[in-house]
Coordinates of C-alpha atoms in Angstrom, one line a residue:
X1 CA -33.3 4.7 -20.6
X2 CA -35.9 6.2 -22.3
X3 CA -38.5 8.7 -21.2
X4 CA -38.1 12.0 -18.7
X5 CA -36.8 11.6 -15.5
X6 CA -40.2 12.6 -14.1
X7 CA -43.6 13.7 -14.4
X8 CA -44.2 16.1 -11.6
X9 CA -46.0 18.0 -10.9
X10 CA -48.8 17.3 -12.4
X11 CA -50.5 20.8 -11.1
X12 CA -49.7 23.3 -13.5
X13 CA -47.5 26.5 -11.6
X14 CA -49.3 29.8 -10.9
X15 CA -48.4 32.3 -13.8
X16 CA -49.0 36.3 -13.4
X17 CA -52.2 37.1 -14.7
X18 CA -50.9 40.6 -15.0
X19 CA -48.3 39.9 -16.5
X20 CA -48.0 42.2 -20.1
X21 CA -48.2 40.2 -24.2
X22 CA -44.8 42.1 -25.1
X23 CA -43.9 41.0 -21.9
X24 CA -43.8 37.4 -23.7
X25 CA -43.2 35.9 -27.0
X26 CA -46.2 35.7 -29.1
X27 CA -47.2 32.5 -30.8
X28 CA -50.0 33.8 -32.8
X29 CA -50.1 33.9 -36.6
X30 CA -52.4 36.3 -37.3
X31 CA -50.3 39.0 -36.2
X32 CA -46.9 37.7 -38.3
X33 CA -45.8 39.4 -41.5
X34 CA -46.1 38.1 -44.9
X35 CA -43.0 36.4 -45.7
X36 CA -42.3 33.6 -48.3
X37 CA -43.7 30.1 -47.1
X38 CA -41.4 27.9 -44.9
X39 CA -40.8 24.3 -46.1
X40 CA -39.6 22.2 -42.8
X41 CA -37.9 18.8 -44.2
X42 CA -37.1 16.1 -41.6
X43 CA -34.8 13.7 -42.5
X44 CA -34.7 11.9 -38.7
X45 CA -35.0 8.9 -40.4
X46 CA -32.1 9.0 -42.9
X47 CA -29.7 11.2 -41.4
X48 CA -31.0 10.9 -38.3
X49 CA -30.6 7.5 -38.5
X50 CA -26.9 7.5 -39.2
X51 CA -26.1 9.0 -35.2
X52 CA -23.8 6.4 -33.2
X53 CA -25.7 4.6 -30.7
X54 CA -29.0 5.1 -33.2
X55 CA -30.7 1.9 -34.9
X56 CA -34.1 2.4 -36.4
X57 CA -36.4 -0.5 -37.1
X58 CA -39.1 -0.3 -39.9
X59 CA -41.3 -0.4 -37.3
X60 CA -39.6 2.6 -35.3
X61 CA -39.5 4.7 -38.7
X62 CA -43.3 4.6 -39.1
X63 CA -44.4 5.1 -35.6
X64 CA -42.0 8.1 -35.8
X65 CA -43.4 9.2 -39.8
X66 CA -46.7 9.6 -38.4
X67 CA -45.9 11.5 -34.9
X68 CA -44.1 14.1 -37.8
X69 CA -46.8 14.0 -39.4
X70 CA -48.8 14.8 -36.3
X71 CA -46.9 17.3 -35.8
X72 CA -47.0 19.4 -39.2
X73 CA -44.0 19.0 -40.9
X74 CA -43.7 19.2 -45.0
X75 CA -41.5 16.5 -45.8
X76 CA -39.9 13.5 -44.3
X77 CA -37.3 11.9 -45.7
X78 CA -38.0 7.9 -44.9
X79 CA -34.1 6.6 -46.1
X80 CA -32.1 5.6 -48.8
X81 CA -34.0 3.1 -50.3
X82 CA -30.5 1.6 -52.3
X83 CA -28.4 1.5 -49.5
X84 CA -30.6 -1.3 -47.4
X85 CA -33.4 -3.4 -47.3
X86 CA -34.6 -2.0 -44.0
X87 CA -35.1 1.7 -46.2
X88 CA -36.9 -0.3 -48.7
X89 CA -39.7 -1.9 -46.7
X90 CA -40.1 1.3 -45.4
X91 CA -41.4 2.5 -48.7
X92 CA -43.3 -0.5 -48.9
X93 CA -45.3 -0.1 -45.9
X94 CA -46.0 3.8 -45.5
X95 CA -47.9 3.8 -49.0
X96 CA -50.4 1.8 -47.2
X97 CA -50.2 4.9 -44.2
X98 CA -52.2 7.8 -44.3
X99 CA -50.5 10.9 -43.7
X100 CA -52.4 14.2 -43.4
X101 CA -49.9 16.6 -43.8
X102 CA -46.2 15.5 -45.0
X103 CA -45.0 13.8 -47.9
X104 CA -42.2 11.1 -47.7
X105 CA -39.9 11.7 -50.0
X106 CA -37.1 9.0 -50.7
X107 CA -33.4 9.8 -50.6
X108 CA -30.2 9.0 -53.1
X109 CA -27.2 9.8 -55.3
X110 CA -26.7 10.8 -58.1
X111 CA -25.8 8.1 -61.2
X112 CA -22.7 6.3 -60.9
X113 CA -20.2 7.3 -63.9
X114 CA -20.0 3.9 -65.2
X115 CA -23.8 3.5 -65.7
X116 CA -26.5 4.4 -67.9
X117 CA -29.2 6.8 -66.0
X118 CA -31.8 4.2 -67.1
X119 CA -30.0 1.1 -65.8
X120 CA -28.3 2.4 -62.2
X121 CA -29.3 0.8 -59.4
X122 CA -29.7 4.0 -56.8
X123 CA -31.7 5.2 -59.5
X124 CA -33.6 2.2 -59.9
X125 CA -34.3 1.9 -56.3
X126 CA -35.1 5.8 -56.0
X127 CA -38.0 5.2 -58.6
X128 CA -39.4 1.8 -57.3
X129 CA -39.8 3.5 -53.7
X130 CA -42.8 5.3 -55.5
X131 CA -42.5 8.6 -53.8
X132 CA -43.6 11.6 -55.5
X133 CA -40.7 14.0 -54.5
X134 CA -36.9 12.4 -54.4
X135 CA -34.5 14.1 -53.1
X136 CA -31.1 13.4 -55.2
X137 CA -27.4 13.9 -53.8
X138 CA -24.5 15.5 -56.0
X139 CA -21.0 16.9 -55.9
X140 CA -20.1 20.5 -55.5
X141 CA -17.1 20.2 -54.3
X142 CA -14.1 20.0 -56.9
X143 CA -12.0 18.2 -54.6
X144 CA -14.9 15.8 -53.8
X145 CA -15.4 15.2 -57.8
X146 CA -11.7 14.5 -58.3
X147 CA -10.8 12.6 -55.4
X148 CA -14.0 10.9 -53.6
X149 CA -15.6 10.4 -57.3
X150 CA -12.2 10.0 -59.2
X151 CA -14.1 12.1 -62.7
X152 CA -13.6 14.6 -64.3
X153 CA -15.5 17.8 -63.4
X154 CA -17.2 17.9 -66.5
X155 CA -18.7 14.7 -66.0
X156 CA -20.2 15.2 -62.7
X157 CA -21.8 17.9 -64.3
X158 CA -23.1 15.1 -66.9
X159 CA -24.3 13.1 -63.9
X160 CA -26.3 15.6 -62.6
X161 CA -28.0 16.3 -65.4
X162 CA -29.0 13.3 -66.2
X163 CA -29.9 11.9 -63.4
X164 CA -32.8 15.0 -62.8
X165 CA -33.9 14.6 -65.8
X166 CA -34.6 11.0 -65.5
X167 CA -36.7 11.0 -62.8
X168 CA -38.7 14.1 -64.0
X169 CA -39.3 11.7 -66.8
X170 CA -40.7 9.5 -64.8
X171 CA -42.8 12.1 -63.5
X172 CA -41.0 12.7 -60.2
X173 CA -40.2 16.3 -58.7
X174 CA -37.1 16.4 -57.9
X175 CA -35.0 18.3 -55.1
X176 CA -31.1 18.4 -55.5
X177 CA -29.2 18.5 -52.7
X178 CA -25.5 20.0 -53.9
X179 CA -23.4 18.2 -51.5
X180 CA -20.5 20.6 -50.1
X181 CA -21.8 23.4 -51.3
X182 CA -20.2 25.7 -48.5
X183 CA -16.9 24.4 -49.0
X184 CA -16.9 24.2 -53.2
X185 CA -18.1 27.3 -53.1
X186 CA -15.3 28.8 -50.8
X187 CA -12.9 26.8 -53.2
X188 CA -14.2 27.0 -56.2
X189 CA -17.1 29.5 -56.8
X190 CA -17.6 29.4 -60.5
X191 CA -17.4 25.0 -60.2
X192 CA -20.1 25.2 -57.1
X193 CA -22.2 27.2 -59.1
X194 CA -22.4 25.0 -62.2
X195 CA -23.7 22.1 -60.5
X196 CA -26.4 24.5 -59.4
X197 CA -27.1 25.6 -63.0
X198 CA -26.9 22.2 -64.4
X199 CA -29.6 21.0 -61.6
X200 CA -31.9 23.9 -62.3
X201 CA -31.4 23.2 -66.0
X202 CA -32.5 19.6 -65.7
X203 CA -35.5 20.9 -63.6
X204 CA -35.1 20.1 -60.4
X205 CA -37.4 22.2 -58.2
X206 CA -35.6 23.2 -55.0
X207 CA -31.7 23.7 -54.7
X208 CA -30.3 22.7 -50.9
X209 CA -27.2 24.1 -49.9
X210 CA -25.8 21.3 -48.0
X211 CA -22.7 22.5 -45.1
X212 CA -22.5 18.7 -45.2
X213 CA -18.8 18.7 -42.7
X214 CA -20.1 21.4 -40.7
X215 CA -17.5 23.7 -40.4
X216 CA -19.1 27.1 -42.0
X217 CA -19.7 30.3 -40.0
X218 CA -22.6 32.4 -40.3
X219 CA -21.2 35.3 -42.2
X220 CA -20.2 32.6 -44.4
X221 CA -23.3 31.0 -44.9
X222 CA -25.2 34.7 -45.5
X223 CA -23.0 35.7 -48.1
X224 CA -23.0 32.7 -49.9
X225 CA -26.5 32.7 -49.4
X226 CA -26.9 35.6 -51.3
X227 CA -24.6 35.6 -53.8
X228 CA -26.6 31.9 -54.6
X229 CA -29.9 33.8 -54.7
X230 CA -28.3 36.4 -57.2
X231 CA -27.9 33.2 -60.2
X232 CA -30.5 30.5 -59.4
X233 CA -34.4 30.8 -60.4
X234 CA -35.4 28.4 -57.6
X235 CA -36.3 28.3 -54.0
X236 CA -33.7 27.4 -52.3
X237 CA -32.8 25.2 -48.5
X238 CA -30.5 24.9 -46.2
X239 CA -29.1 21.5 -44.7
X240 CA -26.4 22.0 -41.9
X241 CA -24.3 20.0 -40.2
X242 CA -23.2 20.4 -36.4
X243 CA -19.6 20.0 -36.0
X244 CA -18.6 23.7 -35.0
X245 CA -21.9 24.0 -33.1
X246 CA -23.0 26.2 -35.5
X247 CA -26.0 24.3 -37.8
X248 CA -28.7 26.2 -35.9
X249 CA -27.6 29.4 -36.1
X250 CA -26.5 28.6 -40.0
X251 CA -30.1 27.7 -41.0
X252 CA -31.4 30.8 -39.4
X253 CA -29.1 33.3 -41.1
X254 CA -29.6 31.0 -44.3
X255 CA -33.6 32.4 -44.1
X256 CA -32.7 35.4 -43.0
X257 CA -31.7 35.7 -46.4
X258 CA -34.5 34.3 -48.1
X259 CA -34.1 30.6 -47.9
X260 CA -37.1 28.8 -47.6
X261 CA -36.9 25.3 -47.1
X262 CA -34.9 24.1 -44.1
X263 CA -34.0 20.7 -43.5
X264 CA -32.7 19.0 -40.1
X265 CA -33.3 16.5 -37.6
X266 CA -35.5 15.8 -34.3
X267 CA -33.3 16.5 -31.6
X268 CA -30.7 17.5 -33.9
X269 CA -29.1 13.6 -33.9
X270 CA -27.6 12.9 -36.7
X271 CA -23.7 11.6 -38.0
X272 CA -20.9 12.8 -36.1
X273 CA -21.9 16.3 -34.0
X274 CA -25.3 15.7 -35.4
X275 CA -27.6 18.1 -38.2
X276 CA -29.5 20.7 -37.3
X277 CA -31.5 21.0 -34.3
X278 CA -35.2 21.0 -35.4
X279 CA -36.5 21.5 -31.7
X280 CA -34.3 24.7 -31.8
X281 CA -35.0 26.0 -35.3
X282 CA -38.6 25.8 -36.1
X283 CA -39.3 27.6 -32.3
X284 CA -36.9 30.4 -32.9
X285 CA -38.4 30.9 -36.2
X286 CA -41.8 31.2 -35.6
X287 CA -41.2 32.7 -32.0
X288 CA -38.6 35.1 -32.6
X289 CA -38.2 35.5 -36.3
X290 CA -41.9 35.9 -36.2
X291 CA -41.9 32.7 -39.4
X292 CA -44.5 30.3 -39.2
X293 CA -43.0 27.0 -39.4
X294 CA -45.7 24.5 -37.2
X295 CA -48.6 27.1 -37.0
X296 CA -50.7 25.5 -33.9
X297 CA -48.9 22.0 -33.8
X298 CA -46.0 23.8 -32.4
X299 CA -47.4 23.3 -28.8
X300 CA -46.7 19.5 -30.1
X301 CA -42.9 19.8 -30.4
X302 CA -42.1 18.6 -26.8
X303 CA -43.9 15.7 -27.1
X304 CA -42.5 14.7 -30.8
X305 CA -39.1 15.4 -28.7
X306 CA -39.5 12.5 -26.1
X307 CA -40.8 10.4 -28.3
X308 CA -38.2 10.4 -30.8
X309 CA -35.6 10.4 -27.8
X310 CA -37.4 7.0 -26.4
X311 CA -37.7 5.3 -29.5
X312 CA -34.4 6.0 -30.8
X313 CA -33.1 4.6 -26.9
X314 CA -31.3 7.4 -26.0
X315 CA -30.6 9.4 -22.8
X316 CA -32.6 12.7 -22.8
X317 CA -30.8 15.9 -22.9
X318 CA -32.6 18.2 -20.1
X319 CA -30.6 21.2 -21.3
X320 CA -31.8 21.0 -24.7
X321 CA -33.5 24.4 -25.6
X322 CA -37.3 24.7 -26.0
X323 CA -38.0 21.4 -25.0
X324 CA -35.6 20.1 -22.5
X325 CA -36.7 19.3 -19.1
X326 CA -34.7 22.1 -17.7
X327 CA -35.4 24.7 -20.4
X328 CA -37.7 26.5 -18.2
X329 CA -36.6 24.9 -15.0
X330 CA -35.0 27.0 -11.7
X331 CA -33.5 26.1 -9.3
X332 CA -31.9 29.5 -7.3
X333 CA -33.9 30.6 -4.8
X334 CA -33.7 34.9 -6.2
X335 CA -34.6 33.2 -9.5
X336 CA -37.9 30.9 -8.1
X337 CA -39.1 33.9 -6.0
X338 CA -39.3 36.4 -9.3
X339 CA -40.6 34.3 -11.8
X340 CA -43.8 33.0 -9.2
X341 CA -44.4 37.5 -9.4
X342 CA -43.8 37.4 -13.1
X343 CA -42.2 34.1 -15.4
X344 CA -40.8 36.4 -18.1
X345 CA -38.7 38.3 -15.4
X346 CA -36.3 34.0 -16.1
X347 CA -38.4 32.7 -19.0
X348 CA -37.8 34.0 -22.5
X349 CA -41.0 32.8 -24.1
X350 CA -44.0 31.2 -22.0
X351 CA -43.3 27.1 -21.9
X352 CA -46.5 26.1 -23.2
X353 CA -45.8 27.5 -26.3
X354 CA -43.6 24.6 -27.5
X355 CA -45.6 21.8 -25.2
X356 CA -43.0 22.1 -22.2
X357 CA -43.9 23.7 -18.9
X358 CA -42.2 25.6 -16.0
X359 CA -40.6 23.7 -13.0
X360 CA -39.3 24.9 -10.0
X361 CA -35.8 22.9 -9.1
X362 CA -36.0 21.4 -5.2
X363 CA -32.2 21.8 -4.0
X364 CA -30.6 23.6 -1.4
X365 CA -30.4 26.9 -3.2
X366 CA -34.4 27.1 -2.9
X367 CA -35.7 29.1 0.0
X368 CA -39.3 29.3 1.1
X369 CA -41.2 30.5 -1.7
X370 CA -40.0 27.6 -3.7
X371 CA -40.5 25.0 -0.8
X372 CA -44.2 26.8 -0.5
X373 CA -44.4 26.3 -5.0
X374 CA -43.4 22.3 -4.7
X375 CA -45.9 21.9 -1.8
X376 CA -48.7 23.7 -3.0
X377 CA -48.1 21.9 -6.5
X378 CA -48.8 18.4 -4.6
X379 CA -52.1 19.4 -3.8
X380 CA -51.1 20.5 -0.2
X381 CA -52.0 23.7 1.4
X382 CA -50.0 25.6 4.6
X383 CA -49.9 28.8 5.5
X384 CA -46.7 31.0 4.3
X385 CA -45.2 31.7 8.2
X386 CA -46.1 27.8 8.9
X387 CA -43.3 26.1 11.6
X388 CA -43.3 23.1 9.1
X389 CA -41.9 24.9 6.1
X390 CA -38.8 26.5 8.0
X391 CA -38.2 22.9 9.4
X392 CA -38.6 20.9 5.7
X393 CA -36.0 24.0 4.2
X394 CA -33.7 22.4 7.0
X395 CA -33.9 19.0 6.2
X396 CA -33.6 18.8 2.5
X397 CA -31.0 21.4 3.0
X398 CA -29.2 18.9 5.6
X399 CA -30.0 16.2 3.1
X400 CA -28.2 17.6 -0.1
X401 CA -25.1 18.1 2.2
X402 CA -25.0 14.5 3.0
X403 CA -24.9 13.9 -1.1
X404 CA -28.8 13.2 -1.6
X405 CA -30.2 15.4 -4.7
X406 CA -33.9 15.9 -5.2
X407 CA -34.2 17.1 -8.9
X408 CA -34.1 13.9 -10.0
X409 CA -36.3 12.2 -7.6
X410 CA -39.2 14.1 -7.0
X411 CA -41.0 11.0 -5.5
X412 CA -38.4 11.2 -2.8
X413 CA -39.1 14.8 -2.3
X414 CA -42.6 14.0 -2.1
X415 CA -42.1 11.5 0.6
X416 CA -39.5 13.7 2.7
X417 CA -42.3 17.0 2.7
X418 CA -44.9 14.3 3.8
X419 CA -42.6 12.8 6.9
X420 CA -41.5 16.3 7.6
X421 CA -45.3 17.4 7.7
X422 CA -46.7 14.8 9.7
X423 CA -48.5 13.6 6.5
X424 CA -47.3 9.9 5.8
X425 CA -47.9 6.7 7.1
X426 CA -44.9 4.6 5.9
X427 CA -46.7 1.3 4.3
X428 CA -44.0 -1.6 5.8
X429 CA -41.0 -1.7 7.5
X430 CA -37.9 -3.2 6.6
X431 CA -36.5 -6.2 9.2
X432 CA -34.0 -6.7 7.1
X433 CA -32.1 -8.0 4.1
X434 CA -29.6 -9.8 2.3
X435 CA -28.0 -10.3 -1.2
X436 CA -25.9 -12.8 -2.9
X437 CA -23.7 -12.7 -5.9
X438 CA -22.6 -15.7 -7.0
X439 CA -20.1 -16.1 -10.2
X440 CA -19.5 -19.8 -12.0
X441 CA -15.8 -19.8 -13.3
X442 CA -16.3 -22.6 -15.6
X443 CA -18.6 -20.8 -17.6
X444 CA -18.4 -16.9 -16.7
X445 CA -21.7 -16.5 -15.8
X446 CA -23.4 -14.3 -12.8
X447 CA -26.2 -14.8 -10.7
X448 CA -28.0 -12.6 -8.4
X449 CA -30.3 -13.7 -5.5
X450 CA -31.8 -11.7 -2.6
X451 CA -33.8 -12.5 0.8
X452 CA -36.0 -9.4 2.4
X453 CA -37.8 -9.6 5.7
X454 CA -40.7 -6.8 5.9
X455 CA -43.2 -6.0 8.5
X456 CA -47.0 -4.9 7.5
X457 CA -49.1 -3.6 10.4
X458 CA -48.1 -7.1 13.0
X459 CA -47.6 -9.3 9.4
X460 CA -44.3 -10.1 8.9
X461 CA -43.5 -11.1 5.1
X462 CA -40.5 -13.0 4.4
X463 CA -39.7 -13.3 -0.2
X464 CA -36.9 -14.5 -2.2
X465 CA -35.9 -13.2 -5.6
X466 CA -33.6 -13.6 -8.6
X467 CA -32.6 -11.2 -10.9
X468 CA -29.7 -9.9 -13.6
X469 CA -28.0 -8.1 -11.2
X470 CA -28.4 -7.3 -7.1
X471 CA -30.6 -4.7 -7.4
X472 CA -32.4 -6.5 -9.9
X473 CA -32.8 -9.1 -7.5
X474 CA -33.6 -6.8 -4.3
X475 CA -36.3 -4.8 -6.2
X476 CA -37.6 -8.2 -6.9
X477 CA -37.6 -9.8 -3.6
X478 CA -39.3 -6.1 -2.2
X479 CA -42.4 -6.0 -4.3
X480 CA -42.6 -10.0 -4.2
X481 CA -42.7 -9.7 -0.6
X482 CA -45.5 -6.9 -0.4
X483 CA -47.8 -7.8 -3.6
X484 CA -50.1 -9.8 -1.0
X485 CA -51.0 -6.8 1.1
X486 CA -50.5 -4.2 -2.4
X487 CA -51.5 -5.5 -5.5
X488 CA -51.0 -2.8 -7.3
X489 CA -47.1 -3.4 -6.7
X490 CA -47.3 -5.7 -9.8
X491 CA -47.9 -2.6 -12.1
X492 CA -44.1 -1.1 -11.1
X493 CA -41.6 -1.7 -13.2
X494 CA -37.8 -0.6 -12.9
X495 CA -36.7 1.7 -15.5
X496 CA -33.4 3.3 -15.2
X497 CA -30.7 3.0 -12.4
X498 CA -27.9 5.2 -12.2
X499 CA -25.4 5.4 -9.6
X500 CA -23.0 8.6 -9.3
X501 CA -19.7 8.3 -7.4
X502 CA -20.1 11.4 -4.6
X503 CA -16.1 11.2 -2.7
X504 CA -14.1 9.4 -5.1
X505 CA -10.8 10.0 -3.3
X506 CA -12.2 7.2 -0.7
X507 CA -11.4 4.7 -3.4
X508 CA -14.2 1.8 -2.5
X509 CA -15.0 3.5 0.9
X510 CA -16.6 6.5 -1.2
X511 CA -20.4 7.8 -0.8
X512 CA -22.9 7.0 -3.6
X513 CA -25.7 8.3 -4.9
X514 CA -27.9 6.1 -6.4
X515 CA -30.8 7.6 -9.0
X516 CA -33.6 5.2 -9.7
X517 CA -36.5 5.7 -12.4
X518 CA -39.5 3.2 -11.5
X519 CA -43.1 3.7 -13.7
X520 CA -46.3 2.0 -14.1
X521 CA -48.6 1.9 -16.9
X522 CA -49.5 5.5 -16.2
X523 CA -46.6 7.9 -14.3
X524 CA -42.8 7.5 -13.8
X525 CA -41.2 8.6 -10.7
X526 CA -37.6 9.5 -9.2
X527 CA -36.4 8.2 -6.5
X528 CA -32.6 8.9 -4.7
X529 CA -30.8 6.6 -1.9
X530 CA -27.0 8.1 -0.4
X531 CA -24.8 5.7 1.6
X532 CA -21.2 4.3 1.4
X533 CA -23.2 1.0 0.5
X534 CA -24.0 0.9 -3.1
X535 CA -27.1 -1.8 -1.8
X536 CA -28.0 0.2 1.8
X537 CA -28.1 3.1 -1.1
X538 CA -30.2 1.5 -3.9
X539 CA -32.5 -0.3 -0.7
X540 CA -33.3 3.3 -0.3
X541 CA -34.2 4.1 -3.3
X542 CA -35.9 1.4 -3.7
X543 CA -38.1 1.6 -0.6
X544 CA -38.9 5.3 -1.7
X545 CA -40.3 3.9 -4.9
X546 CA -42.7 1.4 -3.4
X547 CA -43.7 4.0 -0.9
X548 CA -44.8 6.7 -3.8
X549 CA -46.4 4.0 -5.4
X550 CA -48.6 3.5 -2.4
X551 CA -49.5 7.4 -1.6
X552 CA -52.6 7.1 -3.1
X553 CA -53.7 6.7 0.6
X554 CA -51.9 10.0 2.1
X555 CA -53.3 11.6 -1.0
X556 CA -56.7 10.9 -0.7
X557 CA -56.4 12.3 3.1
X558 CA -54.9 15.8 2.1
X559 CA -58.1 18.1 2.4
X560 CA -56.9 19.8 5.4
X561 CA -53.6 21.5 6.8
X562 CA -51.0 20.5 9.0

């Protein structure tokens, strides 16, 4: 499911005001040395869309393009207009939408060897996209020319030259993607350089060196980039794939040698193992190499990362550098204690620079300092030596020993914390529930029905719910039974449901942990349940989800300490 697991706490963690600026990376552009301007070229909508499990609609692509423009990227590769109707429609619509920072680019190949350039369908489609800039790719590797295209090496040079010249004659700016360049250079450097010379002579304004198979090493990329720069009079770019987990390193190495355009995708999505990850490359450039890429818009990076993840309907990678939820999360008690004194002890930058935040994870590794920080983040005040703090630490450790996990379920943790501190009045009492799952053999369909009986104050309420599955039915029945008492529950939606088996060696008797994500129009929260019975574990997480939504009454009385 899209979105983050939880959005808690809302109050930012305390930072040490005495830390020296030298302890953290400085995002100020005023202090950056003068270097050739970098161009950030995003290909999420084209190369990123080729990732497994990713399929963007035209509306998705428009929304992402607007978000990328707001981020401040220089070029947005919209797609291949000759490849599918969806991309043709994208280019038609995007022309009507004003962008403030980015130029939209159409992508396609050199002409087919059997077609005259002015009759080639791909070239015609590129012109019909009506973008000022076109990125054209061609072959740089002799193996690709003779085996993939099945043409002579000289004919390939002709295709490159004819295609670029024709696009230039129509008033277009052309970037040339030298596909498989690094493999081609390693196999036959003379021919690889001939393809570059042909593109430059035809009028290309950028030459993009592509590690298409993603198999090059950083030292190879650096050496080859320097060799090409000695031969090439126009700016170079780098387009790296991640098949050896080197796409970010290769991109940075290329820029270190003088390359001025970097291509990649948000979150590194792309075919096979993905593309160079711009959410890592850009902050590395700006904060580590002192090369401005997005300037003061860098703080929007995490937001854009999450937006693309959500639109792509992918699970967020919480461990992603810079923009992942865990990128600045601290779990060990020693770490938490040190970070509370000075964040630089275990954080390489200030998370706010990329729009992220520091998080203190709740776990049996966290001691009194971590628990106090969490308690205070919920707007409660409590003395460091209060007996309730020690009780809460012990309760937490015991729960996690049973299999509970609160790192993705801070809704359940807040309830646990308030109960331990005597600061929570349950909104309802469960009297019982029953779930029936029926499968019809004749047509193979199944249905689920749940009955719930609850007590609110002195009133007993019954409700029945149906759903696509037993948990969905139980969720519907629970909320239906409570909505007349608490109308605000109509806003709540079940967003995600995960089950993990905790003791697989016991087969179907294994204990399971259920994590549920719920949300309303303004917030998301996670809750957890653990039991040998999957429906009981699901009930615990569902009940916590409802209780969390109804915590407004408790929070309104948080003015005094327990």
